[in-house]
């Protein structure tokens, strides 16, 4: 890892991350994003790996590595689509392709919206890591499993009011952490 000079450190935006931190935070969201774009897990995995390898090669030059990674994966997916669309399958019928081109509306969000959403999810995951284990458990029970305060109370042995109190403070801590990272609710 390169040693930064004092004037270089001040030029970097707050919250700069290492490749390792980016990989830990974004590997899974990038893989999901790539999978949605190309539909094949092995191709998506290759794209994510290639994006991180490209970032490693020019990490010092990239100003916003998170956006850069999503854009790189997106561009790789477009290139993959172009390459696979050049292959004409023998069992493809003309009527089907005419029907498909007539219905060309895409219900998916725009790529920049997807990037912002996945980046936000990654930042929330990073913020969750700042909480203690009990608070993370309560967040998982409430939001991943969809349990009520009473059900969480039964499962954890905590009083219902205390569950609410702990969840309130955990969510406030996450909001504060996201605010530090520049995410506005």
One Martini backbone bead per residue (centre of mass of N, CA, C, O) as a GRO file, in nm:
protein
  185
    1UNK     BB    1   0.097   0.035   0.022
    2UNK     BB    2   0.077   0.359  -0.014
    3UNK     BB    3   0.230   0.648   0.084
    4UNK     BB    4   0.116   0.944   0.204
    5UNK     BB    5   0.111   1.264   0.167
    6UNK     BB    6  -0.011   1.531   0.327
    7UNK     BB    7  -0.142   1.669   0.066
    8UNK     BB    8  -0.297   1.409  -0.024
    9UNK     BB    9  -0.482   1.363   0.222
   10UNK     BB   10  -0.649   1.632   0.189
   11UNK     BB   11  -0.766   1.551  -0.107
   12UNK     BB   12  -0.929   1.347   0.026
   13UNK     BB   13  -1.207   1.215   0.100
   14UNK     BB   14  -1.405   1.133   0.330
   15UNK     BB   15  -1.402   0.782   0.379
   16UNK     BB   16  -1.181   0.626   0.279
   17UNK     BB   17  -1.095   0.323   0.116
   18UNK     BB   18  -1.015   0.012   0.084
   19UNK     BB   19  -1.023  -0.262  -0.099
   20UNK     BB   20  -1.113  -0.448   0.131
   21UNK     BB   21  -1.360  -0.280   0.220
   22UNK     BB   22  -1.502  -0.281  -0.051
   23UNK     BB   23  -1.525  -0.584  -0.081
   24UNK     BB   24  -1.689  -0.639   0.177
   25UNK     BB   25  -1.929  -0.437   0.098
   26UNK     BB   26  -1.966  -0.510  -0.244
   27UNK     BB   27  -1.973  -0.797  -0.346
   28UNK     BB   28  -2.271  -0.878  -0.309
   29UNK     BB   29  -2.415  -0.638  -0.451
   30UNK     BB   30  -2.263  -0.671  -0.721
   31UNK     BB   31  -2.354  -0.958  -0.778
   32UNK     BB   32  -2.656  -0.899  -0.788
   33UNK     BB   33  -2.643  -0.691  -1.009
   34UNK     BB   34  -2.509  -0.869  -1.227
   35UNK     BB   35  -2.723  -1.092  -1.224
   36UNK     BB   36  -2.957  -0.910  -1.321
   37UNK     BB   37  -2.814  -0.836  -1.597
   38UNK     BB   38  -2.724  -1.152  -1.699
   39UNK     BB   39  -2.836  -1.435  -1.543
   40UNK     BB   40  -2.534  -1.541  -1.460
   41UNK     BB   41  -2.332  -1.636  -1.214
   42UNK     BB   42  -2.052  -1.678  -1.348
   43UNK     BB   43  -2.049  -1.409  -1.498
   44UNK     BB   44  -2.089  -1.226  -1.253
   45UNK     BB   45  -1.836  -1.312  -1.099
   46UNK     BB   46  -1.635  -1.224  -1.318
   47UNK     BB   47  -1.711  -0.924  -1.320
   48UNK     BB   48  -1.642  -0.858  -1.027
   49UNK     BB   49  -1.351  -0.949  -1.033
   50UNK     BB   50  -1.262  -0.761  -1.264
   51UNK     BB   51  -1.335  -0.494  -1.129
   52UNK     BB   52  -1.136  -0.525  -0.888
   53UNK     BB   53  -0.881  -0.553  -1.060
   54UNK     BB   54  -0.904  -0.277  -1.198
   55UNK     BB   55  -0.904  -0.110  -0.941
   56UNK     BB   56  -0.629  -0.200  -0.832
   57UNK     BB   57  -0.464  -0.080  -1.078
   58UNK     BB   58  -0.633   0.229  -1.023
   59UNK     BB   59  -0.695   0.339  -0.730
   60UNK     BB   60  -0.552   0.627  -0.713
   61UNK     BB   61  -0.739   0.750  -0.962
   62UNK     BB   62  -0.999   0.691  -0.809
   63UNK     BB   63  -1.248   0.885  -0.663
   64UNK     BB   64  -1.518   0.678  -0.689
   65UNK     BB   65  -1.521   0.350  -0.630
   66UNK     BB   66  -1.816   0.266  -0.612
   67UNK     BB   67  -1.919   0.381  -0.877
   68UNK     BB   68  -1.705   0.252  -1.052
   69UNK     BB   69  -1.787  -0.041  -1.003
   70UNK     BB   70  -2.077  -0.023  -1.108
   71UNK     BB   71  -2.004   0.083  -1.389
   72UNK     BB   72  -1.824  -0.152  -1.473
   73UNK     BB   73  -2.036  -0.374  -1.449
   74UNK     BB   74  -2.235  -0.249  -1.642
   75UNK     BB   75  -2.047  -0.245  -1.892
   76UNK     BB   76  -1.997  -0.549  -1.896
   77UNK     BB   77  -2.293  -0.625  -1.941
   78UNK     BB   78  -2.325  -0.484  -2.210
   79UNK     BB   79  -2.103  -0.640  -2.355
   80UNK     BB   80  -2.227  -0.917  -2.311
   81UNK     BB   81  -2.489  -0.864  -2.463
   82UNK     BB   82  -2.363  -0.802  -2.735
   83UNK     BB   83  -2.226  -1.076  -2.770
   84UNK     BB   84  -2.487  -1.260  -2.731
   85UNK     BB   85  -2.661  -1.115  -2.963
   86UNK     BB   86  -2.480  -1.230  -3.203
   87UNK     BB   87  -2.613  -1.488  -3.124
   88UNK     BB   88  -2.792  -1.723  -3.318
   89UNK     BB   89  -3.053  -1.912  -3.272
   90UNK     BB   90  -3.211  -2.178  -3.430
   91UNK     BB   91  -3.494  -2.185  -3.242
   92UNK     BB   92  -3.570  -1.913  -3.339
   93UNK     BB   93  -3.846  -1.712  -3.388
   94UNK     BB   94  -3.987  -1.448  -3.551
   95UNK     BB   95  -4.239  -1.386  -3.383
   96UNK     BB   96  -4.099  -1.361  -3.107
   97UNK     BB   97  -3.912  -1.120  -3.183
   98UNK     BB   98  -4.138  -0.923  -3.259
   99UNK     BB   99  -4.280  -0.925  -2.985
  100UNK     BB  100  -4.038  -0.832  -2.809
  101UNK     BB  101  -3.992  -0.554  -2.961
  102UNK     BB  102  -4.279  -0.436  -2.893
  103UNK     BB  103  -4.195  -0.508  -2.576
  104UNK     BB  104  -3.954  -0.263  -2.461
  105UNK     BB  105  -4.012  -0.227  -2.173
  106UNK     BB  106  -3.845  -0.124  -1.866
  107UNK     BB  107  -3.897  -0.186  -1.517
  108UNK     BB  108  -3.631  -0.100  -1.445
  109UNK     BB  109  -3.417   0.080  -1.307
  110UNK     BB  110  -3.190   0.289  -1.337
  111UNK     BB  111  -2.859   0.258  -1.304
  112UNK     BB  112  -2.820   0.496  -1.102
  113UNK     BB  113  -3.039   0.395  -0.907
  114UNK     BB  114  -2.908   0.124  -0.849
  115UNK     BB  115  -2.644   0.229  -0.741
  116UNK     BB  116  -2.759   0.394  -0.507
  117UNK     BB  117  -2.900   0.159  -0.366
  118UNK     BB  118  -2.651  -0.030  -0.324
  119UNK     BB  119  -2.483   0.177  -0.176
  120UNK     BB  120  -2.680   0.213   0.059
  121UNK     BB  121  -2.673  -0.079   0.154
  122UNK     BB  122  -2.371  -0.084   0.215
  123UNK     BB  123  -2.381   0.144   0.429
  124UNK     BB  124  -2.572   0.003   0.623
  125UNK     BB  125  -2.391  -0.240   0.676
  126UNK     BB  126  -2.161  -0.075   0.795
  127UNK     BB  127  -2.332   0.050   1.026
  128UNK     BB  128  -2.406  -0.218   1.168
  129UNK     BB  129  -2.105  -0.279   1.261
  130UNK     BB  130  -2.116  -0.051   1.497
  131UNK     BB  131  -2.279  -0.239   1.653
  132UNK     BB  132  -2.387  -0.434   1.874
  133UNK     BB  133  -2.496  -0.753   1.886
  134UNK     BB  134  -2.779  -0.703   2.006
  135UNK     BB  135  -2.868  -0.486   1.804
  136UNK     BB  136  -2.833  -0.658   1.550
  137UNK     BB  137  -3.037  -0.873   1.633
  138UNK     BB  138  -3.284  -0.686   1.649
  139UNK     BB  139  -3.274  -0.591   1.357
  140UNK     BB  140  -3.306  -0.870   1.228
  141UNK     BB  141  -3.577  -0.946   1.360
  142UNK     BB  142  -3.738  -0.701   1.252
  143UNK     BB  143  -3.638  -0.683   0.931
  144UNK     BB  144  -3.588  -0.982   0.835
  145UNK     BB  145  -3.833  -1.136   1.006
  146UNK     BB  146  -4.079  -0.945   1.105
  147UNK     BB  147  -4.099  -0.888   1.401
  148UNK     BB  148  -4.233  -0.815   1.681
  149UNK     BB  149  -4.182  -0.699   1.989
  150UNK     BB  150  -4.306  -0.944   2.128
  151UNK     BB  151  -4.147  -1.163   1.972
  152UNK     BB  152  -3.870  -1.058   2.054
  153UNK     BB  153  -3.914  -1.087   2.355
  154UNK     BB  154  -3.954  -1.393   2.357
  155UNK     BB  155  -3.678  -1.468   2.219
  156UNK     BB  156  -3.481  -1.281   2.425
  157UNK     BB  157  -3.615  -1.186   2.721
  158UNK     BB  158  -3.715  -0.913   2.678
  159UNK     BB  159  -3.874  -0.637   2.715
  160UNK     BB  160  -4.077  -0.466   2.516
  161UNK     BB  161  -3.981  -0.176   2.589
  162UNK     BB  162  -3.675  -0.243   2.555
  163UNK     BB  163  -3.683  -0.314   2.262
  164UNK     BB  164  -3.773  -0.034   2.165
  165UNK     BB  165  -3.536   0.122   2.285
  166UNK     BB  166  -3.305  -0.029   2.138
  167UNK     BB  167  -3.405   0.021   1.849
  168UNK     BB  168  -3.404   0.324   1.854
  169UNK     BB  169  -3.094   0.353   1.913
  170UNK     BB  170  -2.993   0.190   1.673
  171UNK     BB  171  -3.122   0.367   1.451
  172UNK     BB  172  -2.986   0.628   1.539
  173UNK     BB  173  -2.695   0.528   1.494
  174UNK     BB  174  -2.726   0.473   1.195
  175UNK     BB  175  -2.807   0.760   1.113
  176UNK     BB  176  -2.547   0.894   1.215
  177UNK     BB  177  -2.352   0.730   1.039
  178UNK     BB  178  -2.475   0.813   0.766
  179UNK     BB  179  -2.427   1.116   0.804
  180UNK     BB  180  -2.117   1.092   0.810
  181UNK     BB  181  -2.128   0.963   0.504
  182UNK     BB  182  -2.362   1.153   0.351
  183UNK     BB  183  -2.643   1.042   0.419
  184UNK     BB  184  -2.967   1.136   0.328
  185UNK     BB  185  -3.302   1.079   0.426
   0.00000   0.00000   0.00000
